[in-house]
Amino acid sequence: MHAPHRDSAPPASARSATPASRRSVLALIGACVASVPLLSAPHAAGAPTAAGLDDPAKKETAMKLVSSAENSSLDWKAQYGYIEDIGDGRGYTAGIIGFCSGTGDMLDLVELYTGRKPGNVLARYLPALRRVDGTDSHDGLDPDYPRDWRTAARDAVFQQAQNDERDRVYFNPAVRQGKTDGLRALGQFAYYDAIVMHGDGGDPTSFGSIRRRALRTAKPPAQGGDEVTYLNAFLDARVWAMKQEEAHSDTSRVDTAQRVFLRKGNLDLDPPLDWKVYGDSYHIG
């Protein structure tokens, strides 16, 4: 596991405005991602017909791009067993998207896993995960929880649970809103990466707030705007949000990655892709 930048880019769950369970919060206010409700239809009016980020090949690219920033590796599937306390006040951070014991989404994940596979190695920690939710405490988790997490990570059922929670909480809302705004794959990825880092609580640096900040200066294609102009405005708002917290102050995942693709006009996020994060170079052919 090579994850030197976890402290530079805490997971999406860590940016939730409240410690409430994301499963319950998303069920109630999932549409708060936008200043207008998300459309349930696959494509909003005016949405492009090119392959979106939910195309299997594009989605694989998205997973690698995020992993390059979160784990300094393109091998995102190697991160199922990742777990450590990075000292950010959110308890344990673990898995492919950085589920946190202190912010509810790790609890949601283990509940989902246990519903699918009762008696699994992590099920006995559910009472402790409920107690530590909203704190950085390891009470009831130490000393064996990290070892048991890594054991569970070898289970295909747990891997699929991680995939499904990633999609439900982060990936699907980002793609849905991107399509609603008439954005192609690059714009949908910009939304996804923002939710991964900032979550979508009600604070000024959440994804929804970043999007609203961008809308003050540009319109997305679905509202008659130019896609490149809007994406530049969104990335400007994203950089502003990142700089509000010292842990996010390195903005290379925007400056030397997403903006590189945008400057090249690669709005469909087609390979080959070359980018840098934290000074490290990556390539997808």
PDB file of C-alpha atoms in Angstrom:
ATOM      1  CA  MET A   1       0.000   0.000   0.000  1.00  0.00           C
ATOM      2  CA  HIS A   2       1.432   3.322  -1.052  1.00  0.00           C
ATOM      3  CA  ALA A   3      -0.677   6.091   0.428  1.00  0.00           C
ATOM      4  CA  PRO A   4       1.584   8.999   1.393  1.00  0.00           C
ATOM      5  CA  HIS A   5      -0.948  11.596   0.362  1.00  0.00           C
ATOM      6  CA  ARG A   6      -3.926  10.512   2.428  1.00  0.00           C
ATOM      7  CA  ASP A   7      -3.200  13.370   4.817  1.00  0.00           C
ATOM      8  CA  SER A   8      -3.181  15.797   1.904  1.00  0.00           C
ATOM      9  CA  ALA A   9      -6.504  14.649   0.562  1.00  0.00           C
ATOM     10  CA  PRO A  10      -8.834  13.351   3.261  1.00  0.00           C
ATOM     11  CA  PRO A  11     -11.776  11.302   2.042  1.00  0.00           C
ATOM     12  CA  ALA A  12     -15.123  12.583   1.014  1.00  0.00           C
ATOM     13  CA  SER A  13     -16.849  11.318   4.102  1.00  0.00           C
ATOM     14  CA  ALA A  14     -14.591  13.457   6.216  1.00  0.00           C
ATOM     15  CA  ARG A  15     -16.063  16.580   4.690  1.00  0.00           C
ATOM     16  CA  SER A  16     -19.640  15.864   5.709  1.00  0.00           C
ATOM     17  CA  ALA A  17     -21.098  18.826   7.535  1.00  0.00           C
ATOM     18  CA  THR A  18     -22.587  16.606  10.236  1.00  0.00           C
ATOM     19  CA  PRO A  19     -21.656  13.232  11.738  1.00  0.00           C
ATOM     20  CA  ALA A  20     -25.038  11.777  10.800  1.00  0.00           C
ATOM     21  CA  SER A  21     -25.108   8.546   8.850  1.00  0.00           C
ATOM     22  CA  ARG A  22     -24.694   9.223   5.150  1.00  0.00           C
ATOM     23  CA  ARG A  23     -27.194   6.467   4.381  1.00  0.00           C
ATOM     24  CA  SER A  24     -29.930   8.357   6.204  1.00  0.00           C
ATOM     25  CA  VAL A  25     -28.767  11.800   5.134  1.00  0.00           C
ATOM     26  CA  LEU A  26     -28.549  10.903   1.470  1.00  0.00           C
ATOM     27  CA  ALA A  27     -31.959   9.315   1.571  1.00  0.00           C
ATOM     28  CA  LEU A  28     -33.427  12.563   2.842  1.00  0.00           C
ATOM     29  CA  ILE A  29     -31.389  15.263   1.128  1.00  0.00           C
ATOM     30  CA  GLY A  30     -29.602  13.604  -1.766  1.00  0.00           C
ATOM     31  CA  ALA A  31     -30.922  16.264  -4.100  1.00  0.00           C
ATOM     32  CA  CYS A  32     -29.056  18.925  -2.154  1.00  0.00           C
ATOM     33  CA  VAL A  33     -26.064  18.281  -4.383  1.00  0.00           C
ATOM     34  CA  ALA A  34     -27.496  20.937  -6.644  1.00  0.00           C
ATOM     35  CA  SER A  35     -29.242  24.234  -6.397  1.00  0.00           C
ATOM     36  CA  VAL A  36     -31.979  22.500  -8.391  1.00  0.00           C
ATOM     37  CA  PRO A  37     -33.184  18.915  -7.891  1.00  0.00           C
ATOM     38  CA  LEU A  38     -31.310  16.171  -9.685  1.00  0.00           C
ATOM     39  CA  LEU A  39     -33.169  14.720 -12.621  1.00  0.00           C
ATOM     40  CA  SER A  40     -34.064  11.076 -12.397  1.00  0.00           C
ATOM     41  CA  ALA A  41     -33.977  10.617 -16.143  1.00  0.00           C
ATOM     42  CA  PRO A  42     -30.720   9.245 -17.611  1.00  0.00           C
ATOM     43  CA  HIS A  43     -30.160  12.427 -19.607  1.00  0.00           C
ATOM     44  CA  ALA A  44     -31.343  15.929 -18.926  1.00  0.00           C
ATOM     45  CA  ALA A  45     -32.538  18.129 -21.735  1.00  0.00           C
ATOM     46  CA  GLY A  46     -29.542  19.245 -23.750  1.00  0.00           C
ATOM     47  CA  ALA A  47     -27.260  16.599 -22.224  1.00  0.00           C
ATOM     48  CA  PRO A  48     -24.554  15.262 -24.568  1.00  0.00           C
ATOM     49  CA  THR A  49     -24.847  11.878 -26.239  1.00  0.00           C
ATOM     50  CA  ALA A  50     -21.142  10.947 -25.941  1.00  0.00           C
ATOM     51  CA  ALA A  51     -20.237   8.257 -23.410  1.00  0.00           C
ATOM     52  CA  GLY A  52     -20.597   9.554 -19.888  1.00  0.00           C
ATOM     53  CA  LEU A  53     -18.407   8.784 -16.913  1.00  0.00           C
ATOM     54  CA  ASP A  54     -20.652   5.816 -16.140  1.00  0.00           C
ATOM     55  CA  ASP A  55     -19.468   4.095 -19.306  1.00  0.00           C
ATOM     56  CA  PRO A  56     -17.385   1.153 -17.968  1.00  0.00           C
ATOM     57  CA  ALA A  57     -14.139   2.286 -19.591  1.00  0.00           C
ATOM     58  CA  LYS A  58     -14.631   5.898 -18.480  1.00  0.00           C
ATOM     59  CA  LYS A  59     -15.500   4.786 -14.958  1.00  0.00           C
ATOM     60  CA  GLU A  60     -12.306   2.757 -14.751  1.00  0.00           C
ATOM     61  CA  THR A  61     -10.395   5.864 -15.792  1.00  0.00           C
ATOM     62  CA  ALA A  62     -12.146   7.875 -13.094  1.00  0.00           C
ATOM     63  CA  MET A  63     -11.225   5.327 -10.434  1.00  0.00           C
ATOM     64  CA  LYS A  64      -7.571   5.486 -11.488  1.00  0.00           C
ATOM     65  CA  LEU A  65      -7.527   9.279 -11.543  1.00  0.00           C
ATOM     66  CA  VAL A  66      -8.910   9.503  -8.020  1.00  0.00           C
ATOM     67  CA  SER A  67      -6.576   6.784  -6.782  1.00  0.00           C
ATOM     68  CA  SER A  68      -3.591   8.683  -8.135  1.00  0.00           C
ATOM     69  CA  ALA A  69      -4.531  11.555  -5.834  1.00  0.00           C
ATOM     70  CA  GLU A  70      -5.793   9.578  -2.849  1.00  0.00           C
ATOM     71  CA  ASN A  71      -3.276   6.722  -2.881  1.00  0.00           C
ATOM     72  CA  SER A  72      -0.424   7.713  -5.240  1.00  0.00           C
ATOM     73  CA  SER A  73      -1.265   4.657  -7.324  1.00  0.00           C
ATOM     74  CA  LEU A  74      -3.404   3.790 -10.324  1.00  0.00           C
ATOM     75  CA  ASP A  75      -4.207   0.415  -8.763  1.00  0.00           C
ATOM     76  CA  TRP A  76      -7.435   1.457  -7.050  1.00  0.00           C
ATOM     77  CA  LYS A  77      -8.471  -2.148  -6.412  1.00  0.00           C
ATOM     78  CA  ALA A  78      -5.445  -2.584  -4.146  1.00  0.00           C
ATOM     79  CA  GLN A  79      -7.048  -0.104  -1.738  1.00  0.00           C
ATOM     80  CA  TYR A  80      -9.880  -2.310  -0.424  1.00  0.00           C
ATOM     81  CA  GLY A  81      -7.660  -3.277   2.501  1.00  0.00           C
ATOM     82  CA  TYR A  82      -6.220   0.148   3.203  1.00  0.00           C
ATOM     83  CA  ILE A  83      -6.825   1.372   6.759  1.00  0.00           C
ATOM     84  CA  GLU A  84      -5.106   3.861   9.047  1.00  0.00           C
ATOM     85  CA  ASP A  85      -5.775   6.812  11.291  1.00  0.00           C
ATOM     86  CA  ILE A  86      -4.236   9.747   9.447  1.00  0.00           C
ATOM     87  CA  GLY A  87      -4.678  12.073  12.410  1.00  0.00           C
ATOM     88  CA  ASP A  88      -7.343  14.275  10.851  1.00  0.00           C
ATOM     89  CA  GLY A  89      -9.872  13.918  13.652  1.00  0.00           C
ATOM     90  CA  ARG A  90     -12.069  11.464  11.746  1.00  0.00           C
ATOM     91  CA  GLY A  91     -10.887   8.209  13.271  1.00  0.00           C
ATOM     92  CA  TYR A  92      -9.941   5.388  10.937  1.00  0.00           C
ATOM     93  CA  THR A  93      -9.838   6.058   7.199  1.00  0.00           C
ATOM     94  CA  ALA A  94     -10.153   2.963   5.041  1.00  0.00           C
ATOM     95  CA  GLY A  95     -11.048   1.391   1.732  1.00  0.00           C
ATOM     96  CA  ILE A  96     -11.269   2.516  -1.860  1.00  0.00           C
ATOM     97  CA  ILE A  97     -12.840   5.898  -1.169  1.00  0.00           C
ATOM     98  CA  GLY A  98     -11.678   6.619   2.371  1.00  0.00           C
ATOM     99  CA  PHE A  99     -14.622   5.531   4.490  1.00  0.00           C
ATOM    100  CA  CYS A 100     -14.230   7.020   7.989  1.00  0.00           C
ATOM    101  CA  SER A 101     -15.177   5.635  11.385  1.00  0.00           C
ATOM    102  CA  GLY A 102     -15.936   9.132  12.625  1.00  0.00           C
ATOM    103  CA  THR A 103     -18.238  10.318   9.863  1.00  0.00           C
ATOM    104  CA  GLY A 104     -20.871   7.638   9.381  1.00  0.00           C
ATOM    105  CA  ASP A 105     -20.020   6.200   5.991  1.00  0.00           C
ATOM    106  CA  MET A 106     -17.819   3.439   7.414  1.00  0.00           C
ATOM    107  CA  LEU A 107     -20.724   2.460   9.656  1.00  0.00           C
ATOM    108  CA  ASP A 108     -23.044   2.464   6.635  1.00  0.00           C
ATOM    109  CA  LEU A 109     -20.601   0.235   4.760  1.00  0.00           C
ATOM    110  CA  VAL A 110     -20.227  -2.325   7.540  1.00  0.00           C
ATOM    111  CA  GLU A 111     -24.007  -2.378   8.023  1.00  0.00           C
ATOM    112  CA  LEU A 112     -24.445  -3.074   4.310  1.00  0.00           C
ATOM    113  CA  TYR A 113     -21.796  -5.806   4.409  1.00  0.00           C
ATOM    114  CA  THR A 114     -23.388  -7.410   7.440  1.00  0.00           C
ATOM    115  CA  GLY A 115     -26.810  -7.319   5.812  1.00  0.00           C
ATOM    116  CA  ARG A 116     -25.381  -9.233   2.884  1.00  0.00           C
ATOM    117  CA  LYS A 117     -23.147 -11.541   4.927  1.00  0.00           C
ATOM    118  CA  PRO A 118     -24.245 -11.888   8.564  1.00  0.00           C
ATOM    119  CA  GLY A 119     -21.543 -12.999  10.955  1.00  0.00           C
ATOM    120  CA  ASN A 120     -18.704 -11.509   8.907  1.00  0.00           C
ATOM    121  CA  VAL A 121     -15.462 -10.582  10.634  1.00  0.00           C
ATOM    122  CA  LEU A 122     -16.473  -6.911  10.991  1.00  0.00           C
ATOM    123  CA  ALA A 123     -20.030  -7.444  12.239  1.00  0.00           C
ATOM    124  CA  ARG A 124     -18.984  -7.548  15.883  1.00  0.00           C
ATOM    125  CA  TYR A 125     -17.681  -3.985  15.589  1.00  0.00           C
ATOM    126  CA  LEU A 126     -21.043  -2.452  14.690  1.00  0.00           C
ATOM    127  CA  PRO A 127     -21.858  -1.370  18.273  1.00  0.00           C
ATOM    128  CA  ALA A 128     -18.451   0.300  18.553  1.00  0.00           C
ATOM    129  CA  LEU A 129     -18.807   1.991  15.160  1.00  0.00           C
ATOM    130  CA  ARG A 130     -22.135   3.435  16.271  1.00  0.00           C
ATOM    131  CA  ARG A 131     -20.548   4.742  19.492  1.00  0.00           C
ATOM    132  CA  VAL A 132     -17.566   6.406  17.818  1.00  0.00           C
ATOM    133  CA  ASP A 133     -19.576   7.963  14.976  1.00  0.00           C
ATOM    134  CA  GLY A 134     -18.912  11.697  15.040  1.00  0.00           C
ATOM    135  CA  THR A 135     -15.646  11.337  16.960  1.00  0.00           C
ATOM    136  CA  ASP A 136     -12.039  10.341  16.381  1.00  0.00           C
ATOM    137  CA  SER A 137     -12.217   7.629  19.047  1.00  0.00           C
ATOM    138  CA  HIS A 138     -11.015   4.068  18.538  1.00  0.00           C
ATOM    139  CA  ASP A 139     -12.975   2.869  21.554  1.00  0.00           C
ATOM    140  CA  GLY A 140     -14.096  -0.696  20.962  1.00  0.00           C
ATOM    141  CA  LEU A 141     -12.129  -0.914  17.698  1.00  0.00           C
ATOM    142  CA  ASP A 142      -8.557  -1.337  18.871  1.00  0.00           C
ATOM    143  CA  PRO A 143      -6.448  -3.337  18.703  1.00  0.00           C
ATOM    144  CA  ASP A 144      -7.896  -5.786  16.160  1.00  0.00           C
ATOM    145  CA  TYR A 145     -10.107  -3.714  13.872  1.00  0.00           C
ATOM    146  CA  PRO A 146      -7.412  -2.845  11.282  1.00  0.00           C
ATOM    147  CA  ARG A 147      -6.381  -6.499  11.048  1.00  0.00           C
ATOM    148  CA  ASP A 148      -9.984  -7.613  10.660  1.00  0.00           C
ATOM    149  CA  TRP A 149     -10.663  -4.913   8.053  1.00  0.00           C
ATOM    150  CA  ARG A 150      -7.778  -6.258   5.982  1.00  0.00           C
ATOM    151  CA  THR A 151      -9.172  -9.769   6.376  1.00  0.00           C
ATOM    152  CA  ALA A 152     -12.612  -8.618   5.213  1.00  0.00           C
ATOM    153  CA  ALA A 153     -11.019  -6.843   2.251  1.00  0.00           C
ATOM    154  CA  ARG A 154     -10.129 -10.221   0.769  1.00  0.00           C
ATOM    155  CA  ASP A 155     -13.838 -11.117   0.678  1.00  0.00           C
ATOM    156  CA  ALA A 156     -15.508 -10.410  -2.663  1.00  0.00           C
ATOM    157  CA  VAL A 157     -18.752  -9.581  -0.816  1.00  0.00           C
ATOM    158  CA  PHE A 158     -17.014  -6.806   1.117  1.00  0.00           C
ATOM    159  CA  GLN A 159     -15.291  -5.520  -2.002  1.00  0.00           C
ATOM    160  CA  GLN A 160     -18.637  -5.284  -3.757  1.00  0.00           C
ATOM    161  CA  ALA A 161     -20.132  -3.501  -0.744  1.00  0.00           C
ATOM    162  CA  GLN A 162     -17.354  -0.909  -0.986  1.00  0.00           C
ATOM    163  CA  ASN A 163     -18.027  -0.496  -4.698  1.00  0.00           C
ATOM    164  CA  ASP A 164     -21.743  -0.095  -4.128  1.00  0.00           C
ATOM    165  CA  GLU A 165     -21.389   2.486  -1.344  1.00  0.00           C
ATOM    166  CA  ARG A 166     -18.884   4.452  -3.412  1.00  0.00           C
ATOM    167  CA  ASP A 167     -21.361   4.537  -6.265  1.00  0.00           C
ATOM    168  CA  ARG A 168     -24.422   5.344  -4.166  1.00  0.00           C
ATOM    169  CA  VAL A 169     -22.899   8.142  -2.112  1.00  0.00           C
ATOM    170  CA  TYR A 170     -20.311   9.659  -4.441  1.00  0.00           C
ATOM    171  CA  PHE A 171     -20.114   8.453  -8.027  1.00  0.00           C
ATOM    172  CA  ASN A 172     -23.755   8.234  -9.068  1.00  0.00           C
ATOM    173  CA  PRO A 173     -24.799  11.635  -7.641  1.00  0.00           C
ATOM    174  CA  ALA A 174     -21.824  13.299  -9.344  1.00  0.00           C
ATOM    175  CA  VAL A 175     -22.531  11.737 -12.737  1.00  0.00           C
ATOM    176  CA  ARG A 176     -26.248  12.430 -12.464  1.00  0.00           C
ATOM    177  CA  GLN A 177     -25.669  16.097 -11.681  1.00  0.00           C
ATOM    178  CA  GLY A 178     -23.045  16.372 -14.409  1.00  0.00           C
ATOM    179  CA  LYS A 179     -25.484  15.022 -16.978  1.00  0.00           C
ATOM    180  CA  THR A 180     -28.190  17.322 -15.677  1.00  0.00           C
ATOM    181  CA  ASP A 181     -25.818  20.228 -16.273  1.00  0.00           C
ATOM    182  CA  GLY A 182     -25.052  18.995 -19.799  1.00  0.00           C
ATOM    183  CA  LEU A 183     -21.436  18.153 -19.018  1.00  0.00           C
ATOM    184  CA  ARG A 184     -19.422  15.485 -20.740  1.00  0.00           C
ATOM    185  CA  ALA A 185     -17.159  12.956 -19.019  1.00  0.00           C
ATOM    186  CA  LEU A 186     -14.500  15.455 -17.900  1.00  0.00           C
ATOM    187  CA  GLY A 187     -17.055  17.662 -16.198  1.00  0.00           C
ATOM    188  CA  GLN A 188     -18.716  14.668 -14.595  1.00  0.00           C
ATOM    189  CA  PHE A 189     -15.308  13.631 -13.290  1.00  0.00           C
ATOM    190  CA  ALA A 190     -14.638  17.111 -11.932  1.00  0.00           C
ATOM    191  CA  TYR A 191     -17.876  16.777  -9.959  1.00  0.00           C
ATOM    192  CA  TYR A 192     -16.955  13.287  -8.740  1.00  0.00           C
ATOM    193  CA  ASP A 193     -13.499  14.285  -7.580  1.00  0.00           C
ATOM    194  CA  ALA A 194     -14.977  17.260  -5.731  1.00  0.00           C
ATOM    195  CA  ILE A 195     -17.465  15.047  -3.878  1.00  0.00           C
ATOM    196  CA  VAL A 196     -14.701  12.568  -3.056  1.00  0.00           C
ATOM    197  CA  MET A 197     -12.673  15.285  -1.357  1.00  0.00           C
ATOM    198  CA  HIS A 198     -15.321  17.635   0.024  1.00  0.00           C
ATOM    199  CA  GLY A 199     -18.470  15.575   0.471  1.00  0.00           C
ATOM    200  CA  ASP A 200     -21.807  17.293   0.103  1.00  0.00           C
ATOM    201  CA  GLY A 201     -22.795  18.698   3.447  1.00  0.00           C
ATOM    202  CA  GLY A 202     -24.139  22.184   3.910  1.00  0.00           C
ATOM    203  CA  ASP A 203     -20.823  23.912   4.571  1.00  0.00           C
ATOM    204  CA  PRO A 204     -19.268  26.495   2.205  1.00  0.00           C
ATOM    205  CA  THR A 205     -16.674  24.051   0.869  1.00  0.00           C
ATOM    206  CA  SER A 206     -19.032  21.169   0.086  1.00  0.00           C
ATOM    207  CA  PHE A 207     -19.647  20.092  -3.500  1.00  0.00           C
ATOM    208  CA  GLY A 208     -23.028  21.806  -3.701  1.00  0.00           C
ATOM    209  CA  SER A 209     -21.516  25.056  -2.446  1.00  0.00           C
ATOM    210  CA  ILE A 210     -18.636  24.794  -4.925  1.00  0.00           C
ATOM    211  CA  ARG A 211     -21.116  24.335  -7.761  1.00  0.00           C
ATOM    212  CA  ARG A 212     -23.222  27.279  -6.629  1.00  0.00           C
ATOM    213  CA  ARG A 213     -20.093  29.448  -6.457  1.00  0.00           C
ATOM    214  CA  ALA A 214     -19.270  28.507 -10.060  1.00  0.00           C
ATOM    215  CA  LEU A 215     -22.828  29.312 -11.179  1.00  0.00           C
ATOM    216  CA  ARG A 216     -22.358  32.896 -10.032  1.00  0.00           C
ATOM    217  CA  THR A 217     -19.890  33.481 -12.854  1.00  0.00           C
ATOM    218  CA  ALA A 218     -20.788  30.973 -15.595  1.00  0.00           C
ATOM    219  CA  LYS A 219     -23.620  28.811 -16.844  1.00  0.00           C
ATOM    220  CA  PRO A 220     -23.339  25.108 -17.681  1.00  0.00           C
ATOM    221  CA  PRO A 221     -24.337  23.901 -21.161  1.00  0.00           C
ATOM    222  CA  ALA A 222     -27.797  22.848 -19.997  1.00  0.00           C
ATOM    223  CA  GLN A 223     -28.440  26.502 -19.126  1.00  0.00           C
ATOM    224  CA  GLY A 224     -27.067  27.793 -22.428  1.00  0.00           C
ATOM    225  CA  GLY A 225     -23.480  28.315 -21.292  1.00  0.00           C
ATOM    226  CA  ASP A 226     -20.161  27.293 -22.779  1.00  0.00           C
ATOM    227  CA  GLU A 227     -18.834  24.037 -21.332  1.00  0.00           C
ATOM    228  CA  VAL A 228     -15.158  25.079 -21.165  1.00  0.00           C
ATOM    229  CA  THR A 229     -15.989  28.425 -19.589  1.00  0.00           C
ATOM    230  CA  TYR A 230     -18.196  26.791 -16.998  1.00  0.00           C
ATOM    231  CA  LEU A 231     -15.661  24.084 -16.138  1.00  0.00           C
ATOM    232  CA  ASN A 232     -12.980  26.716 -15.644  1.00  0.00           C
ATOM    233  CA  ALA A 233     -15.334  28.514 -13.263  1.00  0.00           C
ATOM    234  CA  PHE A 234     -16.064  25.275 -11.416  1.00  0.00           C
ATOM    235  CA  LEU A 235     -12.382  24.430 -11.059  1.00  0.00           C
ATOM    236  CA  ASP A 236     -11.689  27.980  -9.843  1.00  0.00           C
ATOM    237  CA  ALA A 237     -14.363  27.485  -7.178  1.00  0.00           C
ATOM    238  CA  ARG A 238     -12.931  24.084  -6.325  1.00  0.00           C
ATOM    239  CA  VAL A 239      -9.439  25.507  -5.826  1.00  0.00           C
ATOM    240  CA  TRP A 240     -10.882  28.214  -3.576  1.00  0.00           C
ATOM    241  CA  ALA A 241     -12.577  25.534  -1.476  1.00  0.00           C
ATOM    242  CA  MET A 242      -9.417  23.465  -1.237  1.00  0.00           C
ATOM    243  CA  LYS A 243      -7.408  26.421   0.019  1.00  0.00           C
ATOM    244  CA  GLN A 244      -9.799  26.976   2.900  1.00  0.00           C
ATOM    245  CA  GLU A 245      -8.289  23.973   4.707  1.00  0.00           C
ATOM    246  CA  GLU A 246      -4.561  23.428   5.129  1.00  0.00           C
ATOM    247  CA  ALA A 247      -4.888  19.701   4.473  1.00  0.00           C
ATOM    248  CA  HIS A 248      -6.243  20.489   0.998  1.00  0.00           C
ATOM    249  CA  SER A 249      -3.920  23.341   0.115  1.00  0.00           C
ATOM    250  CA  ASP A 250      -2.004  21.349  -2.508  1.00  0.00           C
ATOM    251  CA  THR A 251      -4.269  21.828  -5.523  1.00  0.00           C
ATOM    252  CA  SER A 252      -2.287  19.747  -7.994  1.00  0.00           C
ATOM    253  CA  ARG A 253      -5.121  17.257  -8.486  1.00  0.00           C
ATOM    254  CA  VAL A 254      -6.863  20.181 -10.189  1.00  0.00           C
ATOM    255  CA  ASP A 255      -3.964  22.253 -11.535  1.00  0.00           C
ATOM    256  CA  THR A 256      -1.816  19.534 -13.087  1.00  0.00           C
ATOM    257  CA  ALA A 257      -4.557  17.001 -13.791  1.00  0.00           C
ATOM    258  CA  GLN A 258      -8.075  18.235 -14.552  1.00  0.00           C
ATOM    259  CA  ARG A 259      -6.954  21.585 -15.983  1.00  0.00           C
ATOM    260  CA  VAL A 260      -4.475  19.780 -18.224  1.00  0.00           C
ATOM    261  CA  PHE A 261      -7.297  17.791 -19.791  1.00  0.00           C
ATOM    262  CA  LEU A 262      -9.457  20.899 -20.055  1.00  0.00           C
ATOM    263  CA  ARG A 263      -6.747  22.967 -21.762  1.00  0.00           C
ATOM    264  CA  LYS A 264      -6.339  20.176 -24.314  1.00  0.00           C
ATOM    265  CA  GLY A 265     -10.073  20.253 -24.991  1.00  0.00           C
ATOM    266  CA  ASN A 266     -10.420  16.631 -23.886  1.00  0.00           C
ATOM    267  CA  LEU A 267     -13.977  17.029 -22.630  1.00  0.00           C
ATOM    268  CA  ASP A 268     -14.734  13.347 -23.203  1.00  0.00           C
ATOM    269  CA  LEU A 269     -11.757  12.264 -21.065  1.00  0.00           C
ATOM    270  CA  ASP A 270     -10.401  10.085 -23.848  1.00  0.00           C
ATOM    271  CA  PRO A 271      -7.011   8.383 -23.541  1.00  0.00           C
ATOM    272  CA  PRO A 272      -4.133   8.825 -23.744  1.00  0.00           C
ATOM    273  CA  LEU A 273      -4.084  10.844 -20.530  1.00  0.00           C
ATOM    274  CA  ASP A 274      -0.984  12.279 -18.886  1.00  0.00           C
ATOM    275  CA  TRP A 275      -1.104  14.161 -15.615  1.00  0.00           C
ATOM    276  CA  LYS A 276       0.684  14.855 -12.343  1.00  0.00           C
ATOM    277  CA  VAL A 277      -0.461  14.834  -8.723  1.00  0.00           C
ATOM    278  CA  TYR A 278       1.825  15.989  -5.912  1.00  0.00           C
ATOM    279  CA  GLY A 279       4.642  16.040  -8.469  1.00  0.00           C
ATOM    280  CA  ASP A 280       4.235  12.386  -9.470  1.00  0.00           C
ATOM    281  CA  SER A 281       3.559  11.625 -13.140  1.00  0.00           C
ATOM    282  CA  TYR A 282       0.848   9.225 -14.364  1.00  0.00           C
ATOM    283  CA  HIS A 283      -0.254   7.890 -17.741  1.00  0.00           C
ATOM    284  CA  ILE A 284      -3.273   6.043 -19.086  1.00  0.00           C
ATOM    285  CA  GLY A 285      -2.766   4.828 -22.637  1.00  0.00           C
TER     286      GLY A 285
END
